[in-house]
Amino acid sequence: MNLLIAGVTIADPNSQFNQQKCDLRIEQGKITDIDTQLGVLTAVNGDTVIDGSGLVLSPGFFDLNCSIGDPGFETKEDIYTATAAAAAGGFTGLAVLPHTKPVVHSKGEVAYIINKAKGNLVDVLPVGAVSQDLEGKELAELYDMQQAGAVAFSDGTKAITDDGFMSRALQYAKGINGLLMVYPENKSIAGKSQINESKNSVLLGMKGLPALAEEMHISRDIFLATYHDAPVHISNISTAGSVALIKKAKKDGVKITCDVAAHHLVFTEELLSDFDSNYKVKPPLRGKTDVKALISGLKDGTIDAISSQHRPHEIEFKDVEFEIASYGIIALQTVLPLLIKAGLDAGQIAEKLSINPRRLLNLTVPVIKTGAEANFAIYNPAAEWTYNADNNFSKSANTPLLNKKLTGKVTLVYNNKQLQSYG
């Protein structure tokens, strides 16, 4: 399908056309022409013409932290529903976590995901487990998984608690130019916590998870990364203290990167006052000071990327008492509206959601330029829409944003010579 996109604003810091209104022609999967003189490019026979007035065109979004449940937990989400939700949210690439059944801890599981996702508009890239069965005791088959197509290594939502094991894992990953993406939580401090430790947790009568648990774990990983001169990526940071630790470590030359989940840039612990389990996430929703620090950390470069932290669950895991509900929300379709609500502009969204996630994984970064393979999302930053059961493409519905009016809507995605549009 050939496209002519007229008068769209490009948001791509790597493009010479960044922040300019342009006409673009797409032919057989490639950007064949871009012109800032609107109206110079005209439609020819067979072109699909798209009016880009008021719309933003960005390199396709890429998610560093997505759970899909496939294999083994397909009742939560499978590859087909996850990619459908991803495309509707502007994502043309997903790094999927290994906490499935079986765990993605050998080349066989990596090959399964790659083969099942072949031919999709959305690129699905497996993240292999760091440890066998996510137990944090023995290294998984890191090299074999990397050779089979794993783009990084993580134990998903499980923190690596054994310091010696983490040290060995970093050393081994460095030897194969692999990246460890680790969840930061000191389990002995965290215990069986439910929400952020604060006056709010006392008021609600629930055990609080102190910021200390996250920050102690990050401090350990900073020491180990320094000792081995090895890269480490911290997933889903949530506190002001974490931002400060990582900012200093970067200044000191430590090879550390991090990301933040979109909902931690908007939601705060006050939303838990009516015990809505759809707001139960891990790390927990924090205070306003933390949210302010996270947004500041994004803007000053301390935080490298934004992730969805997509965690689908069946209704019986969420529509229960708060104390026994599972952690997590579905998020692929709501990342963009949350970032707009957080005050990020189109350039910052492209950098943190499209460019940096791919750079961290040493993947090809799509650029909006003549001759490039077409990989982009188009969205209307001002469009209001209601997220509901009819337009939710996920298999699950565990989100506090269902039936809420949101601002910022993806209208079209293009990748792998495939197009999907949304009214």
Tab-separated table of C-alpha atoms in Angstrom:
chain	number	residue	atom	x	y	z
A	1	MET	CA	0.000	0.000	0.000
A	2	ASN	CA	1.347	3.423	-0.993
A	3	LEU	CA	0.579	6.408	1.205
A	4	LEU	CA	0.623	10.160	0.903
A	5	ILE	CA	0.518	11.822	4.311
A	6	ALA	CA	-0.223	15.520	3.961
A	7	GLY	CA	0.682	18.293	6.401
A	8	VAL	CA	1.748	16.200	9.374
A	9	THR	CA	4.113	17.493	12.083
A	10	ILE	CA	7.206	15.313	12.463
A	11	ALA	CA	8.497	14.558	15.967
A	12	ASP	CA	11.860	12.864	15.612
A	13	PRO	CA	14.982	14.433	17.179
A	14	ASN	CA	17.121	12.384	14.751
A	15	SER	CA	15.399	13.765	11.656
A	16	GLN	CA	16.287	16.928	9.767
A	17	PHE	CA	12.535	17.493	9.535
A	18	ASN	CA	11.971	17.460	13.319
A	19	GLN	CA	9.186	19.813	14.429
A	20	GLN	CA	8.332	20.703	10.828
A	21	LYS	CA	5.075	20.242	8.944
A	22	CYS	CA	5.703	17.992	5.968
A	23	ASP	CA	4.150	15.876	3.266
A	24	LEU	CA	5.474	12.289	3.129
A	25	ARG	CA	5.195	9.592	0.493
A	26	ILE	CA	5.441	5.910	1.479
A	27	GLU	CA	5.980	3.353	-1.280
A	28	GLN	CA	6.377	-0.389	-0.723
A	29	GLY	CA	7.380	0.061	2.897
A	30	LYS	CA	9.875	2.891	2.386
A	31	ILE	CA	9.746	6.647	2.845
A	32	THR	CA	10.477	7.775	-0.701
A	33	ASP	CA	9.931	11.529	-0.367
A	34	ILE	CA	9.514	14.207	2.284
A	35	ASP	CA	8.790	17.832	1.486
A	36	THR	CA	8.283	20.828	3.745
A	37	GLN	CA	6.568	22.704	0.897
A	38	LEU	CA	3.067	21.469	1.529
A	39	GLY	CA	1.140	20.478	-1.574
A	40	VAL	CA	4.210	19.802	-3.730
A	41	LEU	CA	3.767	16.045	-3.322
A	42	THR	CA	0.534	15.002	-5.008
A	43	ALA	CA	-1.366	11.754	-5.001
A	44	VAL	CA	-0.989	9.313	-7.840
A	45	ASN	CA	-3.091	6.305	-8.787
A	46	GLY	CA	-3.317	3.818	-5.933
A	47	ASP	CA	-2.203	6.231	-3.201
A	48	THR	CA	-4.072	6.295	0.086
A	49	VAL	CA	-4.151	9.953	1.142
A	50	ILE	CA	-4.091	10.834	4.837
A	51	ASP	CA	-4.772	14.358	6.066
A	52	GLY	CA	-2.147	15.019	8.748
A	53	SER	CA	-3.498	18.378	9.890
A	54	GLY	CA	-3.151	18.638	13.663
A	55	LEU	CA	-1.437	15.238	13.824
A	56	VAL	CA	2.054	14.224	14.949
A	57	LEU	CA	4.186	11.588	13.197
A	58	SER	CA	6.768	9.883	15.418
A	59	PRO	CA	8.998	6.846	14.996
A	60	GLY	CA	6.963	3.858	16.194
A	61	PHE	CA	6.977	3.464	19.969
A	62	PHE	CA	8.943	0.615	21.572
A	63	ASP	CA	8.148	-0.929	24.969
A	64	LEU	CA	10.951	-2.210	27.194
A	65	ASN	CA	8.761	-3.857	29.801
A	66	CYS	CA	5.746	-5.835	28.613
A	67	SER	CA	4.125	-9.023	29.925
A	68	ILE	CA	2.080	-11.044	27.465
A	69	GLY	CA	1.480	-14.393	29.221
A	70	ASP	CA	2.351	-16.412	26.126
A	71	PRO	CA	3.337	-19.257	26.541
A	72	GLY	CA	1.349	-20.707	29.416
A	73	PHE	CA	-0.799	-17.808	30.608
A	74	GLU	CA	-2.681	-17.089	27.407
A	75	THR	CA	-5.893	-16.487	29.379
A	76	LYS	CA	-4.278	-13.218	30.497
A	77	GLU	CA	-2.866	-12.199	27.114
A	78	ASP	CA	-1.465	-13.868	24.033
A	79	ILE	CA	0.857	-12.563	21.344
A	80	TYR	CA	-2.025	-11.642	19.035
A	81	THR	CA	-4.032	-9.639	21.577
A	82	ALA	CA	-0.881	-8.016	22.989
A	83	THR	CA	0.261	-6.861	19.562
A	84	ALA	CA	-3.234	-5.601	18.726
A	85	ALA	CA	-3.257	-3.526	21.930
A	86	ALA	CA	0.302	-2.397	21.264
A	87	ALA	CA	-0.462	-1.173	17.758
A	88	ALA	CA	-3.519	0.731	19.006
A	89	GLY	CA	-1.211	2.446	21.504
A	90	GLY	CA	1.333	3.434	18.847
A	91	PHE	CA	3.853	0.679	19.612
A	92	THR	CA	5.605	-1.034	16.712
A	93	GLY	CA	7.949	-3.023	18.958
A	94	LEU	CA	7.726	-4.912	22.262
A	95	ALA	CA	10.407	-6.428	24.484
A	96	VAL	CA	8.461	-9.173	26.271
A	97	LEU	CA	9.401	-10.429	29.723
A	98	PRO	CA	10.230	-14.074	30.489
A	99	HIS	CA	7.871	-14.819	33.421
A	100	THR	CA	5.740	-17.236	31.425
A	101	LYS	CA	5.095	-20.971	31.779
A	102	PRO	CA	7.536	-22.348	30.873
A	103	VAL	CA	9.881	-19.522	31.765
A	104	VAL	CA	11.823	-18.143	28.795
A	105	HIS	CA	15.170	-19.468	30.018
A	106	SER	CA	16.466	-21.410	27.016
A	107	LYS	CA	16.720	-21.002	23.262
A	108	GLY	CA	13.606	-23.118	22.739
A	109	GLU	CA	11.280	-20.603	24.397
A	110	VAL	CA	12.993	-17.702	22.624
A	111	ALA	CA	12.471	-19.417	19.262
A	112	TYR	CA	8.809	-20.104	20.117
A	113	ILE	CA	8.071	-16.409	20.682
A	114	ILE	CA	9.981	-15.258	17.606
A	115	ASN	CA	8.274	-17.805	15.356
A	116	LYS	CA	4.790	-17.166	16.712
A	117	ALA	CA	5.154	-13.409	16.239
A	118	LYS	CA	6.500	-13.608	12.674
A	119	GLY	CA	4.751	-11.480	10.092
A	120	ASN	CA	3.198	-9.136	12.636
A	121	LEU	CA	3.029	-5.375	12.251
A	122	VAL	CA	4.476	-5.162	15.771
A	123	ASP	CA	7.987	-6.553	16.304
A	124	VAL	CA	7.987	-8.920	19.304
A	125	LEU	CA	11.443	-9.443	20.828
A	126	PRO	CA	11.997	-11.904	23.694
A	127	VAL	CA	13.828	-10.975	26.888
A	128	GLY	CA	15.462	-14.082	28.328
A	129	ALA	CA	15.529	-14.954	32.024
A	130	VAL	CA	18.691	-14.234	33.997
A	131	SER	CA	18.200	-17.295	36.184
A	132	GLN	CA	16.776	-20.769	35.648
A	133	ASP	CA	13.041	-20.735	36.479
A	134	LEU	CA	13.492	-17.175	37.828
A	135	GLU	CA	14.799	-18.662	41.076
A	136	GLY	CA	17.915	-16.478	41.294
A	137	LYS	CA	20.204	-19.464	41.889
A	138	GLU	CA	21.663	-20.686	38.595
A	139	LEU	CA	22.353	-18.721	35.443
A	140	ALA	CA	19.997	-19.441	32.563
A	141	GLU	CA	21.332	-20.158	29.064
A	142	LEU	CA	22.208	-16.514	28.390
A	143	TYR	CA	24.517	-17.005	25.424
A	144	ASP	CA	22.277	-19.559	23.695
A	145	MET	CA	19.252	-17.320	24.152
A	146	GLN	CA	21.143	-14.336	22.797
A	147	GLN	CA	22.135	-16.333	19.726
A	148	ALA	CA	18.494	-17.376	19.272
A	149	GLY	CA	17.294	-13.763	19.359
A	150	ALA	CA	16.905	-12.625	22.997
A	151	VAL	CA	17.583	-8.871	23.162
A	152	ALA	CA	18.289	-8.616	26.901
A	153	PHE	CA	17.982	-10.564	30.159
A	154	SER	CA	15.661	-10.059	33.113
A	155	ASP	CA	13.951	-12.008	35.859
A	156	GLY	CA	10.868	-9.928	35.139
A	157	THR	CA	8.948	-8.871	38.220
A	158	LYS	CA	11.259	-10.853	40.513
A	159	ALA	CA	14.141	-8.983	42.095
A	160	ILE	CA	17.522	-10.729	42.088
A	161	THR	CA	18.136	-10.942	45.816
A	162	ASP	CA	21.413	-12.874	45.977
A	163	ASP	CA	24.281	-10.385	45.723
A	164	GLY	CA	26.808	-13.012	44.629
A	165	PHE	CA	24.496	-14.310	41.918
A	166	MET	CA	23.882	-10.767	40.644
A	167	SER	CA	27.629	-10.178	40.566
A	168	ARG	CA	28.218	-13.317	38.497
A	169	ALA	CA	25.337	-12.511	36.184
A	170	LEU	CA	26.710	-9.038	35.472
A	171	GLN	CA	30.159	-10.452	34.801
A	172	TYR	CA	28.818	-13.114	32.430
A	173	ALA	CA	26.506	-10.708	30.594
A	174	LYS	CA	29.381	-8.280	30.082
A	175	GLY	CA	31.360	-11.043	28.386
A	176	ILE	CA	28.673	-11.522	25.736
A	177	ASN	CA	27.722	-7.831	25.439
A	178	GLY	CA	24.363	-8.590	27.032
A	179	LEU	CA	22.224	-6.235	29.081
A	180	LEU	CA	20.645	-7.130	32.432
A	181	MET	CA	17.340	-5.365	33.117
A	182	VAL	CA	16.601	-5.749	36.818
A	183	TYR	CA	13.631	-5.013	39.041
A	184	PRO	CA	14.751	-3.061	42.130
A	185	GLU	CA	13.402	-4.355	45.437
A	186	ASN	CA	15.120	-5.462	48.610
A	187	LYS	CA	12.775	-8.289	49.597
A	188	SER	CA	13.808	-8.380	53.243
A	189	ILE	CA	12.866	-4.710	53.590
A	190	ALA	CA	9.766	-4.889	51.392
A	191	GLY	CA	8.181	-7.907	53.082
A	192	LYS	CA	4.506	-8.438	52.264
A	193	SER	CA	3.798	-4.808	51.547
A	194	GLN	CA	0.732	-3.532	49.706
A	195	ILE	CA	1.193	0.199	49.021
A	196	ASN	CA	3.722	2.993	49.450
A	197	GLU	CA	4.929	3.501	53.029
A	198	SER	CA	3.670	6.921	54.089
A	199	LYS	CA	1.030	8.634	56.180
A	200	ASN	CA	-1.424	7.284	53.634
A	201	SER	CA	-0.511	3.640	54.358
A	202	VAL	CA	-1.027	4.271	58.081
A	203	LEU	CA	-4.370	5.938	57.384
A	204	LEU	CA	-5.519	3.033	55.212
A	205	GLY	CA	-4.178	0.417	57.605
A	206	MET	CA	-2.043	-1.434	55.068
A	207	LYS	CA	1.592	-2.476	55.210
A	208	GLY	CA	3.717	0.040	53.345
A	209	LEU	CA	6.595	-0.559	50.948
A	210	PRO	CA	9.302	1.958	51.839
A	211	ALA	CA	11.272	3.794	49.186
A	212	LEU	CA	14.292	2.392	51.034
A	213	ALA	CA	13.637	-1.090	49.603
A	214	GLU	CA	13.981	0.186	46.043
A	215	GLU	CA	16.867	2.528	46.755
A	216	MET	CA	18.961	-0.029	48.673
A	217	HIS	CA	18.646	-2.447	45.774
A	218	ILE	CA	19.680	0.204	43.252
A	219	SER	CA	22.644	1.140	45.446
A	220	ARG	CA	23.790	-2.487	45.418
A	221	ASP	CA	23.527	-2.685	41.650
A	222	ILE	CA	25.467	0.555	41.282
A	223	PHE	CA	28.296	-0.904	43.396
A	224	LEU	CA	28.320	-4.138	41.377
A	225	ALA	CA	28.171	-2.364	38.014
A	226	THR	CA	31.058	-0.172	39.128
A	227	TYR	CA	33.089	-3.153	40.326
A	228	HIS	CA	32.659	-5.084	37.072
A	229	ASP	CA	32.578	-2.010	34.807
A	230	ALA	CA	29.453	-3.617	33.362
A	231	PRO	CA	26.171	-2.097	32.146
A	232	VAL	CA	22.988	-2.531	34.154
A	233	HIS	CA	19.470	-1.314	33.464
A	234	ILE	CA	17.054	-0.613	36.310
A	235	SER	CA	13.432	-1.233	35.362
A	236	ASN	CA	10.490	0.856	36.588
A	237	ILE	CA	12.050	3.187	39.145
A	238	SER	CA	9.488	5.038	41.248
A	239	THR	CA	11.085	7.251	43.910
A	240	ALA	CA	12.843	10.600	44.140
A	241	GLY	CA	15.702	8.864	45.939
A	242	SER	CA	16.172	6.455	43.036
A	243	VAL	CA	16.415	9.364	40.609
A	244	ALA	CA	19.071	11.000	42.791
A	245	LEU	CA	21.107	7.779	43.101
A	246	ILE	CA	21.093	7.125	39.357
A	247	LYS	CA	21.847	10.745	38.521
A	248	LYS	CA	24.956	10.652	40.720
A	249	ALA	CA	26.014	7.239	39.384
A	250	LYS	CA	25.819	8.487	35.807
A	251	LYS	CA	27.881	11.534	36.746
A	252	ASP	CA	30.447	9.171	38.274
A	253	GLY	CA	30.691	7.221	35.034
A	254	VAL	CA	28.746	4.113	36.063
A	255	LYS	CA	27.197	2.283	33.095
A	256	ILE	CA	23.676	2.506	34.429
A	257	THR	CA	20.398	3.222	32.653
A	258	CYS	CA	16.781	3.120	33.805
A	259	ASP	CA	13.167	3.484	32.804
A	260	VAL	CA	9.939	4.555	34.465
A	261	ALA	CA	6.410	3.250	33.921
A	262	ALA	CA	4.042	5.817	32.421
A	263	HIS	CA	1.517	5.498	35.251
A	264	HIS	CA	4.142	6.513	37.817
A	265	LEU	CA	4.318	9.908	36.087
A	266	VAL	CA	0.639	10.652	36.726
A	267	PHE	CA	-0.950	8.464	39.411
A	268	THR	CA	-0.219	9.037	43.106
A	269	GLU	CA	-0.973	7.095	46.293
A	270	GLU	CA	-3.999	9.285	47.104
A	271	LEU	CA	-5.920	7.347	44.443
A	272	LEU	CA	-5.931	4.304	46.739
A	273	SER	CA	-8.333	5.842	49.254
A	274	ASP	CA	-11.285	3.752	47.984
A	275	PHE	CA	-9.172	0.548	47.724
A	276	ASP	CA	-9.582	0.200	43.957
A	277	SER	CA	-7.398	-2.819	43.179
A	278	ASN	CA	-6.873	-1.557	39.624
A	279	TYR	CA	-4.464	0.958	41.125
A	280	LYS	CA	-2.483	-1.803	42.823
A	281	VAL	CA	0.879	-1.897	41.038
A	282	LYS	CA	4.453	-2.727	41.933
A	283	PRO	CA	6.421	-0.649	42.600
A	284	PRO	CA	3.445	1.019	44.289
A	285	LEU	CA	2.064	4.418	43.442
A	286	ARG	CA	4.192	6.945	45.309
A	287	GLY	CA	3.745	10.530	46.516
A	288	LYS	CA	3.560	13.805	44.606
A	289	THR	CA	7.196	14.600	45.407
A	290	ASP	CA	8.262	11.355	43.756
A	291	VAL	CA	6.165	12.048	40.649
A	292	LYS	CA	7.714	15.507	40.348
A	293	ALA	CA	11.224	14.036	40.667
A	294	LEU	CA	10.500	11.347	38.054
A	295	ILE	CA	9.298	13.907	35.506
A	296	SER	CA	12.319	16.087	36.249
A	297	GLY	CA	14.574	13.038	35.848
A	298	LEU	CA	13.082	12.349	32.434
A	299	LYS	CA	13.661	15.891	31.268
A	300	ASP	CA	17.265	16.137	32.501
A	301	GLY	CA	18.275	12.775	31.009
A	302	THR	CA	18.645	10.791	34.233
A	303	ILE	CA	15.775	8.511	33.209
A	304	ASP	CA	16.479	7.079	29.775
A	305	ALA	CA	13.146	5.625	28.743
A	306	ILE	CA	9.461	5.168	29.504
A	307	SER	CA	7.793	1.752	29.570
A	308	SER	CA	4.210	0.531	29.751
A	309	GLN	CA	4.705	-2.058	32.508
A	310	HIS	CA	1.769	-3.868	30.854
A	311	ARG	CA	0.541	-6.566	33.287
A	312	PRO	CA	-2.683	-8.267	32.141
A	313	HIS	CA	-4.743	-10.312	34.627
A	314	GLU	CA	-8.004	-12.218	34.509
A	315	ILE	CA	-10.894	-10.660	36.426
A	316	GLU	CA	-10.613	-13.122	39.322
A	317	PHE	CA	-7.122	-11.816	40.099
A	318	LYS	CA	-8.199	-8.167	40.346
A	319	ASP	CA	-11.903	-8.030	41.254
A	320	VAL	CA	-11.156	-9.126	44.819
A	321	GLU	CA	-10.164	-7.531	48.114
A	322	PHE	CA	-7.211	-5.177	47.713
A	323	GLU	CA	-4.944	-7.230	49.983
A	324	ILE	CA	-5.153	-10.353	47.834
A	325	ALA	CA	-5.418	-8.710	44.386
A	326	SER	CA	-2.534	-9.194	41.959
A	327	TYR	CA	-0.248	-6.310	41.092
A	328	GLY	CA	-0.419	-4.600	37.725
A	329	ILE	CA	-2.519	-2.898	35.065
A	330	ILE	CA	-2.901	-3.205	31.308
A	331	ALA	CA	-1.236	-0.174	29.798
A	332	LEU	CA	-0.246	-0.444	26.144
A	333	GLN	CA	-3.152	1.657	24.880
A	334	THR	CA	-2.915	4.323	27.571
A	335	VAL	CA	0.785	5.223	27.676
A	336	LEU	CA	0.443	8.117	25.225
A	337	PRO	CA	-2.491	9.826	27.024
A	338	LEU	CA	-0.644	9.525	30.348
A	339	LEU	CA	2.512	11.106	28.923
A	340	ILE	CA	0.503	13.970	27.469
A	341	LYS	CA	-1.197	14.413	30.849
A	342	ALA	CA	2.240	14.423	32.517
A	343	GLY	CA	3.208	17.400	30.331
A	344	LEU	CA	5.710	15.760	27.963
A	345	ASP	CA	5.967	17.288	24.504
A	346	ALA	CA	6.119	15.357	21.229
A	347	GLY	CA	9.926	15.464	21.056
A	348	GLN	CA	10.322	14.113	24.582
A	349	ILE	CA	7.791	11.355	23.876
A	350	ALA	CA	9.693	10.315	20.730
A	351	GLU	CA	13.020	10.297	22.574
A	352	LYS	CA	11.874	8.350	25.635
A	353	LEU	CA	9.359	6.025	23.995
A	354	SER	CA	10.758	5.434	20.494
A	355	ILE	CA	14.468	6.190	20.252
A	356	ASN	CA	16.096	5.448	23.619
A	357	PRO	CA	14.399	2.077	24.267
A	358	ARG	CA	15.831	0.752	20.992
A	359	ARG	CA	19.256	2.272	21.655
A	360	LEU	CA	19.416	0.546	25.027
A	361	LEU	CA	18.901	-2.803	23.292
A	362	ASN	CA	21.221	-1.995	20.371
A	363	LEU	CA	18.355	-2.194	17.914
A	364	THR	CA	17.992	-0.210	14.709
A	365	VAL	CA	16.358	3.126	15.507
A	366	PRO	CA	13.812	4.193	12.864
A	367	VAL	CA	14.425	7.691	11.500
A	368	ILE	CA	11.952	9.791	9.545
A	369	LYS	CA	14.061	10.462	6.449
A	370	THR	CA	13.996	9.779	2.724
A	371	GLY	CA	15.037	6.225	1.890
A	372	ALA	CA	14.347	4.825	5.359
A	373	GLU	CA	12.164	1.833	6.114
A	374	ALA	CA	8.804	3.201	7.247
A	375	ASN	CA	8.209	2.572	10.950
A	376	PHE	CA	6.031	5.212	12.576
A	377	ALA	CA	2.975	6.115	14.593
A	378	ILE	CA	0.653	9.034	13.921
A	379	TYR	CA	-1.364	10.517	16.765
A	380	ASN	CA	-3.572	13.452	17.604
A	381	PRO	CA	-2.305	14.985	20.871
A	382	ALA	CA	-5.535	16.925	21.398
A	383	ALA	CA	-8.117	14.264	20.529
A	384	GLU	CA	-10.424	13.191	23.356
A	385	TRP	CA	-11.684	9.626	23.427
A	386	THR	CA	-13.207	7.183	25.888
A	387	TYR	CA	-11.303	3.972	26.562
A	388	ASN	CA	-13.904	1.219	26.871
A	389	ALA	CA	-14.646	-2.447	26.261
A	390	ASP	CA	-15.302	-1.803	22.570
A	391	ASN	CA	-11.876	-0.316	21.820
A	392	ASN	CA	-9.819	-2.272	24.359
A	393	PHE	CA	-7.803	-4.752	22.306
A	394	SER	CA	-6.241	-6.522	25.296
A	395	LYS	CA	-7.653	-9.825	26.477
A	396	SER	CA	-7.730	-8.390	30.015
A	397	ALA	CA	-9.426	-5.297	31.437
A	398	ASN	CA	-7.507	-4.539	34.639
A	399	THR	CA	-7.050	-0.794	34.351
A	400	PRO	CA	-8.469	2.149	36.295
A	401	LEU	CA	-8.740	4.054	32.995
A	402	LEU	CA	-11.495	1.940	31.477
A	403	ASN	CA	-14.572	4.074	30.723
A	404	LYS	CA	-12.548	7.241	31.342
A	405	LYS	CA	-12.108	10.117	28.902
A	406	LEU	CA	-8.486	10.420	27.761
A	407	THR	CA	-6.613	13.009	25.707
A	408	GLY	CA	-4.183	11.871	23.017
A	409	LYS	CA	-5.171	9.244	20.463
A	410	VAL	CA	-3.182	7.126	18.024
A	411	THR	CA	-4.754	7.279	14.568
A	412	LEU	CA	-2.373	5.138	12.505
A	413	VAL	CA	0.667	2.858	12.814
A	414	TYR	CA	2.926	1.568	10.049
A	415	ASN	CA	5.689	-1.045	10.213
A	416	ASN	CA	6.847	-4.091	8.263
A	417	LYS	CA	4.954	-2.820	5.195
A	418	GLN	CA	1.709	-3.063	7.157
A	419	LEU	CA	-0.701	-0.315	8.110
A	420	GLN	CA	-3.345	-0.180	10.803
A	421	SER	CA	-5.587	2.841	11.239
A	422	TYR	CA	-7.970	3.797	14.029
A	423	GLY	CA	-10.995	6.015	13.553
